[in-house]
Short mmCIF file of N, CA and C in Angstrom, two decimals:
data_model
loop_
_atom_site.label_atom_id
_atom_site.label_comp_id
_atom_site.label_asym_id
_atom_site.label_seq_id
_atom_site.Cartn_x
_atom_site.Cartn_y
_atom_site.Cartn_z
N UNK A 1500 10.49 -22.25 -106.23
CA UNK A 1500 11.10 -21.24 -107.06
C UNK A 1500 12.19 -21.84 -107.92
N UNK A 1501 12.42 -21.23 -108.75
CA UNK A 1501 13.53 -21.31 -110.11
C UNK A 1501 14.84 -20.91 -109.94
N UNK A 1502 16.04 -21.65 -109.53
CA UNK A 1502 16.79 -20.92 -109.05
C UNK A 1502 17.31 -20.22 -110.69
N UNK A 1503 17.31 -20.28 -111.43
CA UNK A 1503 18.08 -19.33 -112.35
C UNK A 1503 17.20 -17.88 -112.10
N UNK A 1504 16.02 -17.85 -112.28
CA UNK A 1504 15.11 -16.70 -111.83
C UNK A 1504 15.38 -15.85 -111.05
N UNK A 1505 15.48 -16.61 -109.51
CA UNK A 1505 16.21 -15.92 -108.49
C UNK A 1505 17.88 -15.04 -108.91
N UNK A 1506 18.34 -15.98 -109.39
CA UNK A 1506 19.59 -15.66 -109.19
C UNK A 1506 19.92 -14.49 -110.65
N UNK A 1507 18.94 -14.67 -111.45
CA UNK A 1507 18.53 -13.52 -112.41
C UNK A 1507 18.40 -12.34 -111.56
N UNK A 1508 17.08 -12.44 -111.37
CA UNK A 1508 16.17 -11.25 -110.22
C UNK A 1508 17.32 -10.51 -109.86
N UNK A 1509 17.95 -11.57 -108.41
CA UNK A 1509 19.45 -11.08 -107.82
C UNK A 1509 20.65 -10.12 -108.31
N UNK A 1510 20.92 -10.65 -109.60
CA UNK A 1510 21.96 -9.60 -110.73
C UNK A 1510 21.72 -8.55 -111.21
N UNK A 1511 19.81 -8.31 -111.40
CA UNK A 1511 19.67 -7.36 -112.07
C UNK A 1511 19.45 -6.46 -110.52
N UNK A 1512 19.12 -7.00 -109.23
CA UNK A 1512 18.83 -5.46 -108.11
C UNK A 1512 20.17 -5.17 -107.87
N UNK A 1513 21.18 -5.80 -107.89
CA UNK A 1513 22.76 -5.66 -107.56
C UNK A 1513 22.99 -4.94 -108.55
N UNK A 1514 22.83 -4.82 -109.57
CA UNK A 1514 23.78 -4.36 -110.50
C UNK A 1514 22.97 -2.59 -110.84
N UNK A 1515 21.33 -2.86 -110.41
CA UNK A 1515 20.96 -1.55 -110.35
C UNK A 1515 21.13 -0.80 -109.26
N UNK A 1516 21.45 -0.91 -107.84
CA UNK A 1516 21.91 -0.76 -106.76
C UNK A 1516 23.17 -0.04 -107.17
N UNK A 1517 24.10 -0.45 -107.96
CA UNK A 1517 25.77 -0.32 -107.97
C UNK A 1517 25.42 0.89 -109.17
N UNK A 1518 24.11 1.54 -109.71
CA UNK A 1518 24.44 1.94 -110.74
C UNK A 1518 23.73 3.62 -110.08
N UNK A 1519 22.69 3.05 -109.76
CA UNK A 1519 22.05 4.00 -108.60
C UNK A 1519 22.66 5.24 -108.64
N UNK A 1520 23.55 4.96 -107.69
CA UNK A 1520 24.44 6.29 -107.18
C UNK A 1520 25.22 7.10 -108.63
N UNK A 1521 25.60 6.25 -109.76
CA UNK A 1521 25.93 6.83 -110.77
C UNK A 1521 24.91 8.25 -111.64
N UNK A 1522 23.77 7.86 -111.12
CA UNK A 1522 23.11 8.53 -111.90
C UNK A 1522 22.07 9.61 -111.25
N UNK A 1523 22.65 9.42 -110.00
CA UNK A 1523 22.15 11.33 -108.95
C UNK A 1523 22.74 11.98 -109.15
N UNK A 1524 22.86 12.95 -109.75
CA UNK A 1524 23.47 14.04 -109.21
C UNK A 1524 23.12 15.48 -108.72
N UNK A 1525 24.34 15.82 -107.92
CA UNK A 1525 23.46 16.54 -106.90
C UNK A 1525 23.73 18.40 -107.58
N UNK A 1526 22.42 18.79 -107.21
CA UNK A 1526 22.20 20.05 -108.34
C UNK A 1526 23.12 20.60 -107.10
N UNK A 1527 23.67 22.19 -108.60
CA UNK A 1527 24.38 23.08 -108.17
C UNK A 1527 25.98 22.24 -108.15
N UNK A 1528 26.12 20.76 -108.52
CA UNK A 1528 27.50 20.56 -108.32
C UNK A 1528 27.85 19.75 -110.08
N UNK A 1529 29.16 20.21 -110.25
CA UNK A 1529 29.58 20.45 -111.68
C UNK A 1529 29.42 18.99 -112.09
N UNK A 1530 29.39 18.81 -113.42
CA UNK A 1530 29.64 17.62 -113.96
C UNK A 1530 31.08 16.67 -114.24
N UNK A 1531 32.06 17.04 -113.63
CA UNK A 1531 33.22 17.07 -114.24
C UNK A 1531 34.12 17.38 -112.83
N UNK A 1532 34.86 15.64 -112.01
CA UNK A 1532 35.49 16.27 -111.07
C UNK A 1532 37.07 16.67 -110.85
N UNK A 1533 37.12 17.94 -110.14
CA UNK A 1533 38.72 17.80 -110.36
C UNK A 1533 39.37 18.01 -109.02
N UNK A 1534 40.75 17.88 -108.96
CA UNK A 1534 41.77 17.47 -108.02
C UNK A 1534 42.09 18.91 -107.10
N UNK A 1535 42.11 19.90 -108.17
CA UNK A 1535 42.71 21.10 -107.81
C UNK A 1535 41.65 21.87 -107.79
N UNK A 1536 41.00 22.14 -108.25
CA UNK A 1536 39.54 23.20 -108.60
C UNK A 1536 38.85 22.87 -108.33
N UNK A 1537 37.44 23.43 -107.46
CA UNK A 1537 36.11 23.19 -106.74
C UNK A 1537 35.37 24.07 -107.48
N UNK A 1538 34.78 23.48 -108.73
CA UNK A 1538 33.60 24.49 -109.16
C UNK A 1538 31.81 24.10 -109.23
N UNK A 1539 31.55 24.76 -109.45
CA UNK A 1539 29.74 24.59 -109.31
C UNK A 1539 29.50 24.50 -110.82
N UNK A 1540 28.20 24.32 -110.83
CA UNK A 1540 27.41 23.92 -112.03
C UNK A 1540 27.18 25.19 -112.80
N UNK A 1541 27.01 26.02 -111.61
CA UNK A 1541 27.16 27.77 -112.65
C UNK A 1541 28.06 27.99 -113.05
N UNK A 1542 29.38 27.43 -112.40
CA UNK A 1542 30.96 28.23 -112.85
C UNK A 1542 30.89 27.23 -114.07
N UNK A 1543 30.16 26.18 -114.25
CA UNK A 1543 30.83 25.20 -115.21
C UNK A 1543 29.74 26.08 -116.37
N UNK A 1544 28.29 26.12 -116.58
CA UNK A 1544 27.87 27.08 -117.06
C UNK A 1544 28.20 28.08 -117.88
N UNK A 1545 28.87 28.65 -117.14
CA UNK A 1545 29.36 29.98 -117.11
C UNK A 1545 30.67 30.19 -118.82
N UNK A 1546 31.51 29.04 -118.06
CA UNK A 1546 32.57 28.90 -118.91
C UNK A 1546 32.22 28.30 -120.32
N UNK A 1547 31.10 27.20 -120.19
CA UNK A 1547 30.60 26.71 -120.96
C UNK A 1547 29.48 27.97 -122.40
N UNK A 1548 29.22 29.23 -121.99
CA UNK A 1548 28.47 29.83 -122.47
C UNK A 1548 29.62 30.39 -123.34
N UNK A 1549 31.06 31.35 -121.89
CA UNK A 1549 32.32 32.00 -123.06
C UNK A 1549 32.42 31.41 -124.19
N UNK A 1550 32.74 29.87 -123.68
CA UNK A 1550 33.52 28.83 -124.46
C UNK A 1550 32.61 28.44 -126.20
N UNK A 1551 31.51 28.60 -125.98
CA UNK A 1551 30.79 28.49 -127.11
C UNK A 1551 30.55 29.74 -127.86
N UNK A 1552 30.46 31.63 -127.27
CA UNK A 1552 30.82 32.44 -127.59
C UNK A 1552 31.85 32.48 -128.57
N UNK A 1553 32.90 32.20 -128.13
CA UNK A 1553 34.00 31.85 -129.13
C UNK A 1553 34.45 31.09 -129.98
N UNK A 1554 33.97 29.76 -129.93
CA UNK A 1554 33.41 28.80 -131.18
C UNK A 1554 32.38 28.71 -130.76
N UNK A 1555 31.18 29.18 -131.66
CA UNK A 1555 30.05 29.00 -131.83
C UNK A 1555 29.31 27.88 -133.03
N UNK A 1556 28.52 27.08 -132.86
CA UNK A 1556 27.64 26.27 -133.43
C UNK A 1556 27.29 27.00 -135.32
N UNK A 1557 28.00 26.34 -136.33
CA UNK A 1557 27.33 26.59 -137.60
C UNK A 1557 27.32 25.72 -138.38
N UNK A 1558 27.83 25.42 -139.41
CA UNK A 1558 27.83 24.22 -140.14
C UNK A 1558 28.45 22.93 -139.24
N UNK A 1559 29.40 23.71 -138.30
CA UNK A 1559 30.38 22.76 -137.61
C UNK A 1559 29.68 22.59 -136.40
N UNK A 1560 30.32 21.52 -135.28
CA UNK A 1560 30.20 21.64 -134.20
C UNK A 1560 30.72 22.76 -133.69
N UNK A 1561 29.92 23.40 -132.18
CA UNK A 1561 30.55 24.12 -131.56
C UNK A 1561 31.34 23.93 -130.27
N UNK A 1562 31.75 24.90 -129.34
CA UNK A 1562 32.38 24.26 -128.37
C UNK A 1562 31.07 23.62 -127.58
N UNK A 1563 30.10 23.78 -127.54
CA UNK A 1563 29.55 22.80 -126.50
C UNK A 1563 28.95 21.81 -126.65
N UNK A 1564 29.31 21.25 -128.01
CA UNK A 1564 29.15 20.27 -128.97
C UNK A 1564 30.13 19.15 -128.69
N UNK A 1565 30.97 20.05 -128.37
CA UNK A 1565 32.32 19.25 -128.49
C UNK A 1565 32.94 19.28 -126.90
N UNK A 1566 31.99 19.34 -126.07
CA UNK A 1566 32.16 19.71 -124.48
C UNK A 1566 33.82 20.21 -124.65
N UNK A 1567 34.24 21.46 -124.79
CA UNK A 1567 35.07 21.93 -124.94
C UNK A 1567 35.55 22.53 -123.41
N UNK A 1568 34.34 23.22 -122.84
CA UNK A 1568 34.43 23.39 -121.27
C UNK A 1568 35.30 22.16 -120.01
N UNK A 1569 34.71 21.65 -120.36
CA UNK A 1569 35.19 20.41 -119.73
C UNK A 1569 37.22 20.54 -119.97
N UNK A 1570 37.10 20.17 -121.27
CA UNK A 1570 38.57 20.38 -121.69
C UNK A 1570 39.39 21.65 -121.32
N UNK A 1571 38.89 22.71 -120.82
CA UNK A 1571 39.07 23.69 -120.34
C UNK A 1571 39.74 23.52 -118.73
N UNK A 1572 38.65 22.91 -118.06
CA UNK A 1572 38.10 22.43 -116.60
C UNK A 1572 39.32 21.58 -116.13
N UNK A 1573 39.72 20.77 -117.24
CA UNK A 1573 40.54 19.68 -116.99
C UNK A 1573 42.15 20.21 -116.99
N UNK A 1574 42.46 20.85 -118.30
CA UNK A 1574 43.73 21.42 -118.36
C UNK A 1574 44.17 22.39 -117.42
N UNK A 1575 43.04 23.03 -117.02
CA UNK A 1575 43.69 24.06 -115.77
C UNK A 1575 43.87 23.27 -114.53
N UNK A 1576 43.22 22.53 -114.23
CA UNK A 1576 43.20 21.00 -113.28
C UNK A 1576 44.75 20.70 -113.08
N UNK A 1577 45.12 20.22 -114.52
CA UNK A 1577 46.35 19.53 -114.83
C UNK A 1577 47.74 20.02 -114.99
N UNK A 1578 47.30 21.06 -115.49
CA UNK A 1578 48.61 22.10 -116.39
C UNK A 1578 49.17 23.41 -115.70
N UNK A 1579 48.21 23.77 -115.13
CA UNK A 1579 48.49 25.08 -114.74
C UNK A 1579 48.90 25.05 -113.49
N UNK A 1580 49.80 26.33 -112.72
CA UNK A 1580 50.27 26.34 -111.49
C UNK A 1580 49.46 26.59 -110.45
N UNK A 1581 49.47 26.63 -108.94
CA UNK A 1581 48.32 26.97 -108.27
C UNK A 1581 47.89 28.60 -108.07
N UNK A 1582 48.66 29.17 -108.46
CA UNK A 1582 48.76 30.93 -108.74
C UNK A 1582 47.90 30.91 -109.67
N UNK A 1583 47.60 30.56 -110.99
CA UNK A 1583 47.59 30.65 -112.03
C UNK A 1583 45.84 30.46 -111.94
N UNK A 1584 45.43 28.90 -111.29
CA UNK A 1584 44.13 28.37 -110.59
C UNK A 1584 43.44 29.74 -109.95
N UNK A 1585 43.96 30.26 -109.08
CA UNK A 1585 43.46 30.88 -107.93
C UNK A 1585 43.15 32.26 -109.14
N UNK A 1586 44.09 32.54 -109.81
CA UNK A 1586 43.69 34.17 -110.55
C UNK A 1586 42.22 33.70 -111.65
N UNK A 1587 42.14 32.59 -112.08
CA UNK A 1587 40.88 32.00 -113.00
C UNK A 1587 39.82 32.15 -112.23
N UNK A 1588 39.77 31.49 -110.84
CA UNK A 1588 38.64 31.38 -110.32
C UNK A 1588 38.46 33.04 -109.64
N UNK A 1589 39.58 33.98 -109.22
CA UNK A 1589 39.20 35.38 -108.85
C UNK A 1589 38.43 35.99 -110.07
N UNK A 1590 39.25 35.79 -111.15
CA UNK A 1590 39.02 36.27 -112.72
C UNK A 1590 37.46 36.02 -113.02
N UNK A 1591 37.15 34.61 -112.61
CA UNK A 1591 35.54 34.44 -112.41
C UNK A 1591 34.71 35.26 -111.95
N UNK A 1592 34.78 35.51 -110.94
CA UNK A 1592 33.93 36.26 -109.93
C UNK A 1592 33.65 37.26 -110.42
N UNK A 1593 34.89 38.32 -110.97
CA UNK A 1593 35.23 39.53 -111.27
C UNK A 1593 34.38 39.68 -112.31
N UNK A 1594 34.29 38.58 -113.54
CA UNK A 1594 33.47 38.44 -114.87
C UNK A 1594 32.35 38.56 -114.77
N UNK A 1595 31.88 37.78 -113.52
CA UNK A 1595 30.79 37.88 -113.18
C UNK A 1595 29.94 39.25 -112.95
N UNK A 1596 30.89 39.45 -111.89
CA UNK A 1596 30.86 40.84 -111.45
C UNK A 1596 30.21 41.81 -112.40
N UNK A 1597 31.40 41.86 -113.47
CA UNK A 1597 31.54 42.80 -114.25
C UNK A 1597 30.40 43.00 -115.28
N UNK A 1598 29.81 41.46 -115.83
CA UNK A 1598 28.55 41.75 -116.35
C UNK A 1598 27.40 42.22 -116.12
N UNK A 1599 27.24 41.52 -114.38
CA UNK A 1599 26.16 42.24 -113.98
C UNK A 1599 25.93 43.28 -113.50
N UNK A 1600 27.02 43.94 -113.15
CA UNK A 1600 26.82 45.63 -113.29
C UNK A 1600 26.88 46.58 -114.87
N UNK A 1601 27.16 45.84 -115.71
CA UNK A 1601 27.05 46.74 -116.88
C UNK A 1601 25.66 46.32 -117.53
N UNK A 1602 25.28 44.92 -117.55
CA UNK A 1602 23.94 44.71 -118.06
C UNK A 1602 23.07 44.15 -117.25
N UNK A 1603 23.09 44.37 -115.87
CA UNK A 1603 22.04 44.32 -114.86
C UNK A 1603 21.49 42.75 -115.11
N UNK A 1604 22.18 41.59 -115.83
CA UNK A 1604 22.00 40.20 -115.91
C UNK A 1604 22.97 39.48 -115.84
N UNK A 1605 22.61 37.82 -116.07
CA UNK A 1605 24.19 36.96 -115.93
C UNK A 1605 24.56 37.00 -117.33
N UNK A 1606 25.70 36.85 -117.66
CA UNK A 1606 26.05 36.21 -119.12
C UNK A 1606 25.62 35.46 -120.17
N UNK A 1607 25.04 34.17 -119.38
CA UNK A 1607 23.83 33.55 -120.15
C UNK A 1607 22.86 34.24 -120.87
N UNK A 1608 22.62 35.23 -120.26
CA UNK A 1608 21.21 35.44 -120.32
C UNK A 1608 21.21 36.97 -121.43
N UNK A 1609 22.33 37.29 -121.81
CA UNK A 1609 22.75 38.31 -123.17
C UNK A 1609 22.67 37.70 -124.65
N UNK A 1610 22.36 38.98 -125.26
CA UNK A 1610 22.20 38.04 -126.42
C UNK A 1610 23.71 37.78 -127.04
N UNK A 1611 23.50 37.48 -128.29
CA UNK A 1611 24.93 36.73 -128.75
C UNK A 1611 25.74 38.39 -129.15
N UNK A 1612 25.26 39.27 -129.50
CA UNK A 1612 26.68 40.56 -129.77
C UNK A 1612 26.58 41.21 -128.47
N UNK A 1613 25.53 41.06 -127.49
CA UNK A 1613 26.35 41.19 -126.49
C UNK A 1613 27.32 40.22 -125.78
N UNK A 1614 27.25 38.80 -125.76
CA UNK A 1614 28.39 38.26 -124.94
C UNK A 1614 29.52 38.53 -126.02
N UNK A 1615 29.48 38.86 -127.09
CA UNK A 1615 30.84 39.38 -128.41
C UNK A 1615 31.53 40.22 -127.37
N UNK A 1616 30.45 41.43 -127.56
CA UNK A 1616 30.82 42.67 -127.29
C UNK A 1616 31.60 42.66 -125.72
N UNK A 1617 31.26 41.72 -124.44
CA UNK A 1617 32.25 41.68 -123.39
C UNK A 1617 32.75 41.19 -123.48
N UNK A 1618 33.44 40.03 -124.43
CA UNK A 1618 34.65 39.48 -124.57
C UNK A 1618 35.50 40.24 -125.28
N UNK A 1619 35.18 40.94 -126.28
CA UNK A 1619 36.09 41.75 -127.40
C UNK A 1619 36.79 43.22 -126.37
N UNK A 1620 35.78 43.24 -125.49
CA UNK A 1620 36.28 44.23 -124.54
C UNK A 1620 37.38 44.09 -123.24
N UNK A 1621 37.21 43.02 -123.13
CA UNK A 1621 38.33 42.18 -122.34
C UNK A 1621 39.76 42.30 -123.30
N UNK A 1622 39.70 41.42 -124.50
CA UNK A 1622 40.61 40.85 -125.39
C UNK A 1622 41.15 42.24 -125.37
N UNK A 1623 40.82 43.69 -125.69
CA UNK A 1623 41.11 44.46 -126.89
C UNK A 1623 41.85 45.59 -125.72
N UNK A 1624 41.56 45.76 -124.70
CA UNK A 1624 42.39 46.37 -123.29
C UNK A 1624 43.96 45.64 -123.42
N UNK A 1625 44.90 45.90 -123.46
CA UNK A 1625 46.36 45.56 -123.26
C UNK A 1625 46.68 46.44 -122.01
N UNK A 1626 46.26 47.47 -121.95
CA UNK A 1626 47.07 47.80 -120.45
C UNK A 1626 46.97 47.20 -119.97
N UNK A 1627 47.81 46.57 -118.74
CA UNK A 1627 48.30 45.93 -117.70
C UNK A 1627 47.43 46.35 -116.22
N UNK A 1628 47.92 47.66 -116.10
CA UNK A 1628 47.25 48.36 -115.16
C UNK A 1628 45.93 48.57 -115.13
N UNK A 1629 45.36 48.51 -115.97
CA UNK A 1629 43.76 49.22 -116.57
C UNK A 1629 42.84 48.83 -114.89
N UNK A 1630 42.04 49.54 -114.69
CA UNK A 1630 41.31 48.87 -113.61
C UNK A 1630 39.64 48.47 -113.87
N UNK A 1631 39.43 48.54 -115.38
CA UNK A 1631 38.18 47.64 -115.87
C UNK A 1631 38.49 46.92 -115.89
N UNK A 1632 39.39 46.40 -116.12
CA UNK A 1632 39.55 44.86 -116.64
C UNK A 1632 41.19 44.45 -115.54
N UNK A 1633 40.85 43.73 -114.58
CA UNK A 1633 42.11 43.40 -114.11
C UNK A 1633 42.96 42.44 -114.34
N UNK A 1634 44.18 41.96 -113.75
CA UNK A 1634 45.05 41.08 -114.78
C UNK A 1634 44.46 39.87 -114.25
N UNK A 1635 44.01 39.58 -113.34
CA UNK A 1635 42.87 38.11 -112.97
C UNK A 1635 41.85 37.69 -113.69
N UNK A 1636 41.24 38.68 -114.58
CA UNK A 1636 40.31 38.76 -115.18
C UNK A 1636 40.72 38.76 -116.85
N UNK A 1637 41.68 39.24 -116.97
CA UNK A 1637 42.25 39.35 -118.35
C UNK A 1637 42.73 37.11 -118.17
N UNK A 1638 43.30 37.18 -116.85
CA UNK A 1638 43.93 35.45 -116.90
C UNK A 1638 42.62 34.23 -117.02
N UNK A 1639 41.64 35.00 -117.00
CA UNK A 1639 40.41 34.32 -116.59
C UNK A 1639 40.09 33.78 -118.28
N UNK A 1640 40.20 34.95 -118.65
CA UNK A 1640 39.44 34.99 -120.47
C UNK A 1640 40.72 34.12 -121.04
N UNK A 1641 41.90 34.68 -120.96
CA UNK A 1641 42.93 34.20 -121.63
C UNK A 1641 43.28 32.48 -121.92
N UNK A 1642 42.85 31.69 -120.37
CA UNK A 1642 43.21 30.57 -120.37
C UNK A 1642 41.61 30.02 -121.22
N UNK A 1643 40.82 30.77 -120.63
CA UNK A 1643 39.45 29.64 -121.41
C UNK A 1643 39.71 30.27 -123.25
N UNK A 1644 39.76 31.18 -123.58
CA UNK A 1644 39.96 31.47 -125.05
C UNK A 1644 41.33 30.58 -125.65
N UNK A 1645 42.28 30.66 -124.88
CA UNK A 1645 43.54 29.80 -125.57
C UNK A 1645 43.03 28.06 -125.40
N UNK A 1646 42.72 27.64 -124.12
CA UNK A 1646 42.16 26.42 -124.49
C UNK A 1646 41.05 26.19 -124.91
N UNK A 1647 40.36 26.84 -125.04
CA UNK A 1647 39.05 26.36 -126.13
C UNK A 1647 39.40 26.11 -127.43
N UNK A 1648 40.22 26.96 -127.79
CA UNK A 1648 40.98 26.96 -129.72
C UNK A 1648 41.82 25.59 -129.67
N UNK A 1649 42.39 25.28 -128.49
CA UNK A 1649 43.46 24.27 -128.68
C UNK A 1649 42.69 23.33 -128.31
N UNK A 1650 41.60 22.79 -127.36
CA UNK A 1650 40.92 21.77 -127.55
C UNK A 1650 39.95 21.38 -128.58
N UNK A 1651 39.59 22.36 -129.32
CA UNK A 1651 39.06 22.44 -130.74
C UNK A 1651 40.17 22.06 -131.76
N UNK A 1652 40.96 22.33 -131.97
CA UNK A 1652 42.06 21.96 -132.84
C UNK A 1652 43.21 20.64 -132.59
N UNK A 1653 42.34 19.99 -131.87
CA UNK A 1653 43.13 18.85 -131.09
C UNK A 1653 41.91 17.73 -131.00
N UNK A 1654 40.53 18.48 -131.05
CA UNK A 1654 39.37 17.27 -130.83
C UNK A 1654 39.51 16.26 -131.82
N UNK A 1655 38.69 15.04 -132.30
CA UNK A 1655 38.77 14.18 -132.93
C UNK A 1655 37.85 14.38 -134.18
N UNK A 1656 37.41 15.99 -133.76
CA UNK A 1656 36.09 16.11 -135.30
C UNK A 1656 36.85 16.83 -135.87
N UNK A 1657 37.46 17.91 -135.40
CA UNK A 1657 38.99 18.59 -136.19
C UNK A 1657 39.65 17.66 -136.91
N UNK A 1658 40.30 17.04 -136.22
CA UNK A 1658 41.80 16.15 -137.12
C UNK A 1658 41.28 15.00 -137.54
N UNK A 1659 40.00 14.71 -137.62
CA UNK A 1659 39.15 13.46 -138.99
C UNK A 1659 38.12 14.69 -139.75
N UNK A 1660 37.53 15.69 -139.29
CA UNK A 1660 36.93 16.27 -140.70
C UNK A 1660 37.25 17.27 -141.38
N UNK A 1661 38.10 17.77 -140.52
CA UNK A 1661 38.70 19.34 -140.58
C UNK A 1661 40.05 19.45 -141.78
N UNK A 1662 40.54 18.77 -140.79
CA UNK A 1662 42.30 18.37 -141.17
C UNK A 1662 42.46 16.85 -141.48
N UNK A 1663 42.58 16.29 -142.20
CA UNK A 1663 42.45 14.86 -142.82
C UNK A 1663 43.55 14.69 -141.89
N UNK A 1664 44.36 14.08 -141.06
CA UNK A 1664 45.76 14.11 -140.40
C UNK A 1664 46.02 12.49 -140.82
N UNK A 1665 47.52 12.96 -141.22
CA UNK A 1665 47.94 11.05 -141.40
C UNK A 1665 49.38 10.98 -140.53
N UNK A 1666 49.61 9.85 -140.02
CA UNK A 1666 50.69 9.72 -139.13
C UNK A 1666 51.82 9.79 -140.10
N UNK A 1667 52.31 9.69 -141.11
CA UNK A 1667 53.41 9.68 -141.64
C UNK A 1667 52.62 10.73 -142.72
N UNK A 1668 53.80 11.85 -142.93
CA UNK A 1668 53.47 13.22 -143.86
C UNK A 1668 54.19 12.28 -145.05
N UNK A 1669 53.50 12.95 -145.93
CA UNK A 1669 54.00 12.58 -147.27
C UNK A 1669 53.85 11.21 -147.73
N UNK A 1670 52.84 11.13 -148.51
CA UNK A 1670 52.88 9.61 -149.04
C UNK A 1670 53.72 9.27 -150.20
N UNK A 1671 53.54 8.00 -150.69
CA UNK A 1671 54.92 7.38 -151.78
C UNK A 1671 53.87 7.80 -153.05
N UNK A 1672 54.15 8.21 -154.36
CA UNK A 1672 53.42 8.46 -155.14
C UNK A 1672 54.04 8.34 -156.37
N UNK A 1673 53.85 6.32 -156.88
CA UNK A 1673 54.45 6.14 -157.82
C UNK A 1673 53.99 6.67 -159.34
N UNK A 1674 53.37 7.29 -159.34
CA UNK A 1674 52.60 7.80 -160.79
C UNK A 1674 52.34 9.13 -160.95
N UNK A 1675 54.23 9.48 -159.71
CA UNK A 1675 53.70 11.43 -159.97
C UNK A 1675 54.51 11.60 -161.12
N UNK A 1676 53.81 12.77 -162.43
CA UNK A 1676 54.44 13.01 -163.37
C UNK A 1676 55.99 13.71 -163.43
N UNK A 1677 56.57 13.88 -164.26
CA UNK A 1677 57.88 14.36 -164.09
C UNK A 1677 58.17 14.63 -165.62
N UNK A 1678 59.25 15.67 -165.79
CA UNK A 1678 59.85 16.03 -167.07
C UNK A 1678 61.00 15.89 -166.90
N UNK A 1679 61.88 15.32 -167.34
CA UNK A 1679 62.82 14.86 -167.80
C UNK A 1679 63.78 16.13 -168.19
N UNK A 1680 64.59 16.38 -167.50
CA UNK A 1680 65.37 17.80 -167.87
C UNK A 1680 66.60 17.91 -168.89
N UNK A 1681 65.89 18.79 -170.07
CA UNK A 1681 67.10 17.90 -171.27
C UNK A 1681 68.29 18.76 -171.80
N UNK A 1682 69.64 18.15 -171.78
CA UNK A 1682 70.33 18.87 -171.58
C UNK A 1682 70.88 19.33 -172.81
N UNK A 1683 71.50 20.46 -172.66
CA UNK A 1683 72.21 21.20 -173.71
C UNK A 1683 73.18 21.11 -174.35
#
């Protein structure tokens, strides 16, 4: 035998061995892991359907273009208090809940003015008290609608195609015209 061959052979079962495990994953568990939050592939789903509801796919990317969910997934991970965690994931359930007793399906599975129409119905309740819509459930919509806009307006297709952004405002502009103010 050839030892470079061998020792070829050798690098490539090692290195597919080490890669192996990278690339199972196990259904029903989310793509995306976090520290504080235990969610499933439906909850990730789930958020992922709002999240594109509300930026939706047209000339532009949409949120799930722009895995905006994720950015969602992560900031509540990171940012938020553990009160705050616990009312999102009740707020979940409740959403859940709430669709499938008014349209006898999951969220996914509505067409697009209906998932409008239960978000606009969430948003458009301000009572506090209301008992359609509870304040877990109002915290549920609130955090994925506020970070979806802000991870959209923060992504890298925003502030290079959207918003030209330059690190220093105002450039030097030796050939801006001027009039000469003449005095009296």
């Amino acid at each position: 035998m050839h030892r470079r061959t061998v020792i070829k052979n050798l690098a490539l079962i090692i290195g597919g061995a080490a890669i192996l495990p990278a690339c199972h994953r196990i259904e029903g568990k989310a793509s995306v892991t976090l520290k504080n939050v235990d969610i499933s592939a439906d909850q990730e789903k789930l958020v992922s359907d709002i999240a594109e509801t509300i930026i939706p796919k047209t000339t532009t990317p949409g949120s799930r273009d722009l895995n905006l969910h994720l950015f969602v997934f992560k900031m509540l991970d990171d940012c938020y208090k553990k009160e705050d965690q616990q009312a999102f994931m009740t707020g979940m359930g409740q959403f859940t809940d709430a669709v499938k007793n008014k349209y006898d399906k999951p969220f996914s599975d509505l067409s697009q003015k209906q998932r409008e129409d239960v978000l606009l119905s969430i948003e458009n309740d301000k009572d506090e008290k209301s008992t359609a819509n509870p304040k877990e459930l109002k915290s549920f919509y609130g955090i994925i609608k506020n970070q979806t806009v802000n991870g959209y307006v923060k992504s890298k297709y925003f502030m290079t195609k959207q918003v030209v952004y330059e690190l220093v405002p105002g450039r030097y502009n030796a050939r801006f015209p001027y009039k000469q103010k003449q005095s009296a």
